[in-house]
CSV table of C-alpha atoms in Angstrom, one decimal:
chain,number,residue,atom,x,y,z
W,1,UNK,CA,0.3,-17.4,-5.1
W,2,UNK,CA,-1.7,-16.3,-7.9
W,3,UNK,CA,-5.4,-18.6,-8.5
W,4,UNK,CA,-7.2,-18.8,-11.3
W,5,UNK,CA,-11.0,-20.2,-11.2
W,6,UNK,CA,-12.9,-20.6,-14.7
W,7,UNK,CA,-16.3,-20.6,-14.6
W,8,UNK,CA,-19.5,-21.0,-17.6
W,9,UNK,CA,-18.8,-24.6,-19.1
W,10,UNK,CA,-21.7,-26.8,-19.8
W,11,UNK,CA,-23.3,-29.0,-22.5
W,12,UNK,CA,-24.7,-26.8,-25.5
W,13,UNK,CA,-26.1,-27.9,-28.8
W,14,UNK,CA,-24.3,-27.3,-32.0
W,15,UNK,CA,-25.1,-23.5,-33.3
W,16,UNK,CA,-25.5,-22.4,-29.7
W,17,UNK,CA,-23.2,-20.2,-27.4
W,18,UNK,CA,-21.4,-20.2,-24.3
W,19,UNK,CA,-19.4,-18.0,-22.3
W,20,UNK,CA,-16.8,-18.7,-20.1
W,21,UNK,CA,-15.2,-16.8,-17.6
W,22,UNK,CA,-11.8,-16.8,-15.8
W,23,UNK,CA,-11.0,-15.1,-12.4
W,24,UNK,CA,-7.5,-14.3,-11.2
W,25,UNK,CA,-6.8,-13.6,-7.8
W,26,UNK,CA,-3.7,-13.8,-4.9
W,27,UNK,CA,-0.6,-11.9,-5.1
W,28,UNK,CA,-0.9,-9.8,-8.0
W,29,UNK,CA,1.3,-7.2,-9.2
W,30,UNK,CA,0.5,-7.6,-12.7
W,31,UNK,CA,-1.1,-9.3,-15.3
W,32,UNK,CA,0.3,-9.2,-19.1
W,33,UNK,CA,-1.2,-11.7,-21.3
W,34,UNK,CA,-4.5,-13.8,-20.7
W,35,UNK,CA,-5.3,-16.6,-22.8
W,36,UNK,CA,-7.6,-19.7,-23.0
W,37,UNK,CA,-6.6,-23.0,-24.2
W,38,UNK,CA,-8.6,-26.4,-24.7
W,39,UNK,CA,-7.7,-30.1,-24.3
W,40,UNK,CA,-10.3,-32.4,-26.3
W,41,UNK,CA,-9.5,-36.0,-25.5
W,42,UNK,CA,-6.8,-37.9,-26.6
W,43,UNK,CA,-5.2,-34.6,-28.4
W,44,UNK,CA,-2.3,-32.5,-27.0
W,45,UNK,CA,-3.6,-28.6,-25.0
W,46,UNK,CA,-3.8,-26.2,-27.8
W,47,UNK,CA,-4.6,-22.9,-28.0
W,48,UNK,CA,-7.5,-21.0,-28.5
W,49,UNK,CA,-7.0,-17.4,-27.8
W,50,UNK,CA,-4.7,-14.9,-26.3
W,51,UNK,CA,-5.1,-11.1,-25.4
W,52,UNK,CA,-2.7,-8.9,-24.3
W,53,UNK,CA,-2.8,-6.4,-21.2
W,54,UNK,CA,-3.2,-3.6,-24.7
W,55,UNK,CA,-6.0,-5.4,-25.6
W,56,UNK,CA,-4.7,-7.2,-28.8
W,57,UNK,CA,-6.1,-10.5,-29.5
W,58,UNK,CA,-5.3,-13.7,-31.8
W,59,UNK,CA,-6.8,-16.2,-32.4
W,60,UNK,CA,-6.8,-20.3,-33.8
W,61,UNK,CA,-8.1,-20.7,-37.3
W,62,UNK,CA,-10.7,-22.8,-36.0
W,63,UNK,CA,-12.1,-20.6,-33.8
W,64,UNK,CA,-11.8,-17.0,-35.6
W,65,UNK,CA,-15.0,-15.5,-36.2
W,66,UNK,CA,-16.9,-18.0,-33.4
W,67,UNK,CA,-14.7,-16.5,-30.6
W,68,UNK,CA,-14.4,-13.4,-28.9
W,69,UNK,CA,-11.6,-13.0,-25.7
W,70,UNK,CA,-11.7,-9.8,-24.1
W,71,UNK,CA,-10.4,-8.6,-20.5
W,72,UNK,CA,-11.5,-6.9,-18.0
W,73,UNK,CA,-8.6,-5.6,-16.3
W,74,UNK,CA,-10.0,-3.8,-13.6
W,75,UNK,CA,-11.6,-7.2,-12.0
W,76,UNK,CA,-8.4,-9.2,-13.4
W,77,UNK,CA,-10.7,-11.3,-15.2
W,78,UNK,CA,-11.0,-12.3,-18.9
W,79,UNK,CA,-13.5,-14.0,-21.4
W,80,UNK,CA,-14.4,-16.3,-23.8
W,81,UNK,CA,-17.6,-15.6,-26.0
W,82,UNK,CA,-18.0,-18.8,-27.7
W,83,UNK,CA,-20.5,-18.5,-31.1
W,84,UNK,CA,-21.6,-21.0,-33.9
W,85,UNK,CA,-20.2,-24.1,-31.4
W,86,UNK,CA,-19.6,-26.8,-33.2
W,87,UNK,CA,-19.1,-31.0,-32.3
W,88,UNK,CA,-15.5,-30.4,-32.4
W,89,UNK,CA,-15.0,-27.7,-29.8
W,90,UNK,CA,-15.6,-29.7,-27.3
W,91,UNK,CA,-13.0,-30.0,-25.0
W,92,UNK,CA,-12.2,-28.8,-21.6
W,93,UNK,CA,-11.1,-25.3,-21.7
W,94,UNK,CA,-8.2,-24.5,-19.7
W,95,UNK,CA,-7.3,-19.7,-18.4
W,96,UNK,CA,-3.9,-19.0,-18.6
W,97,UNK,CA,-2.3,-15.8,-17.3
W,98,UNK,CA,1.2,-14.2,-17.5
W,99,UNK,CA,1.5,-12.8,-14.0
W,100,UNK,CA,4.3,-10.8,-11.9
W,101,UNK,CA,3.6,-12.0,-8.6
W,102,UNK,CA,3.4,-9.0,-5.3
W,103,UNK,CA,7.4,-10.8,-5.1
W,104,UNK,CA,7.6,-9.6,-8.3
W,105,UNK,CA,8.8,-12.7,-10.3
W,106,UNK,CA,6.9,-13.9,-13.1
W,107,UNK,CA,5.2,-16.9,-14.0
W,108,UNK,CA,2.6,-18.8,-16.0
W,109,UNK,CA,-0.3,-19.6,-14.2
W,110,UNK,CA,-3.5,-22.2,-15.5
W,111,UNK,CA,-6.8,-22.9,-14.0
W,112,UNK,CA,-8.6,-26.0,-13.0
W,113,UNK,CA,-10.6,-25.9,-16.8
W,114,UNK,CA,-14.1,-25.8,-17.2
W,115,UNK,CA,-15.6,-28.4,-19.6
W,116,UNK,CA,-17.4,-27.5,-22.6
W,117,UNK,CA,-19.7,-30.3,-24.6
W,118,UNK,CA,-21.4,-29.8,-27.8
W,119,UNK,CA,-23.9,-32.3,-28.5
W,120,UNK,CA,-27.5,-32.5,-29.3
């Protein structure tokens, strides 16, 4: 099995920052794309950014030039430098990872989420 465990939510006022963190562990062979999604309530998951295992990133209108994803393959972990948060980011914040399993099938693996408020 492959576990993911996010890390750095927490309540932050508008204009401030966060960074979140995202851990994968278990039977890895591989890891292609990472991404990080967020659920606010009573809206559908959507996403917020992707990166590949080259390093390419994209991003939601909403978030582009606030957010930064990046990777650190070598610890199988990636990031989410949040900037400029605003009232309507919050949401909880959900990793995602495409990941050939040691078996070597493939699959899409989420975290628990980490909850991210911004209020004053």
């Amino acid at each position: 099995q492959v576990q993911l465990v996010e890390s750095g939510g927490g309540l932050v006022q508008p204009g401030g920052s966060l960074r979140l963190s995202c851990a994968a562990s278990g039977s890895i062979f591989s890891i292609n794309a990472m991404g990080w999604f967020r659920q606010a309530p009573g809206k559908q998951r959507e996403l917020v950014a992707v990166i590949t295992g080259g390093g390419s990133t994209n991003y939601a209108d909403s978030v582009k030039g606030r957010f930064t994803i990046s990777r650190d393959n070598t610890k199988n972990t990636v990031y989410l430098q949040m900037n400029s948060l605003k009232p309507e980011d919050t949401a909880v914040y959900f990793c995602n990872a495409d990941a050939t399993h040691t078996s070597r099938s493939r699959a899409s693996y989420w975290g628990q989420g980490t909850r991210v408020t911004v209020s004053l």
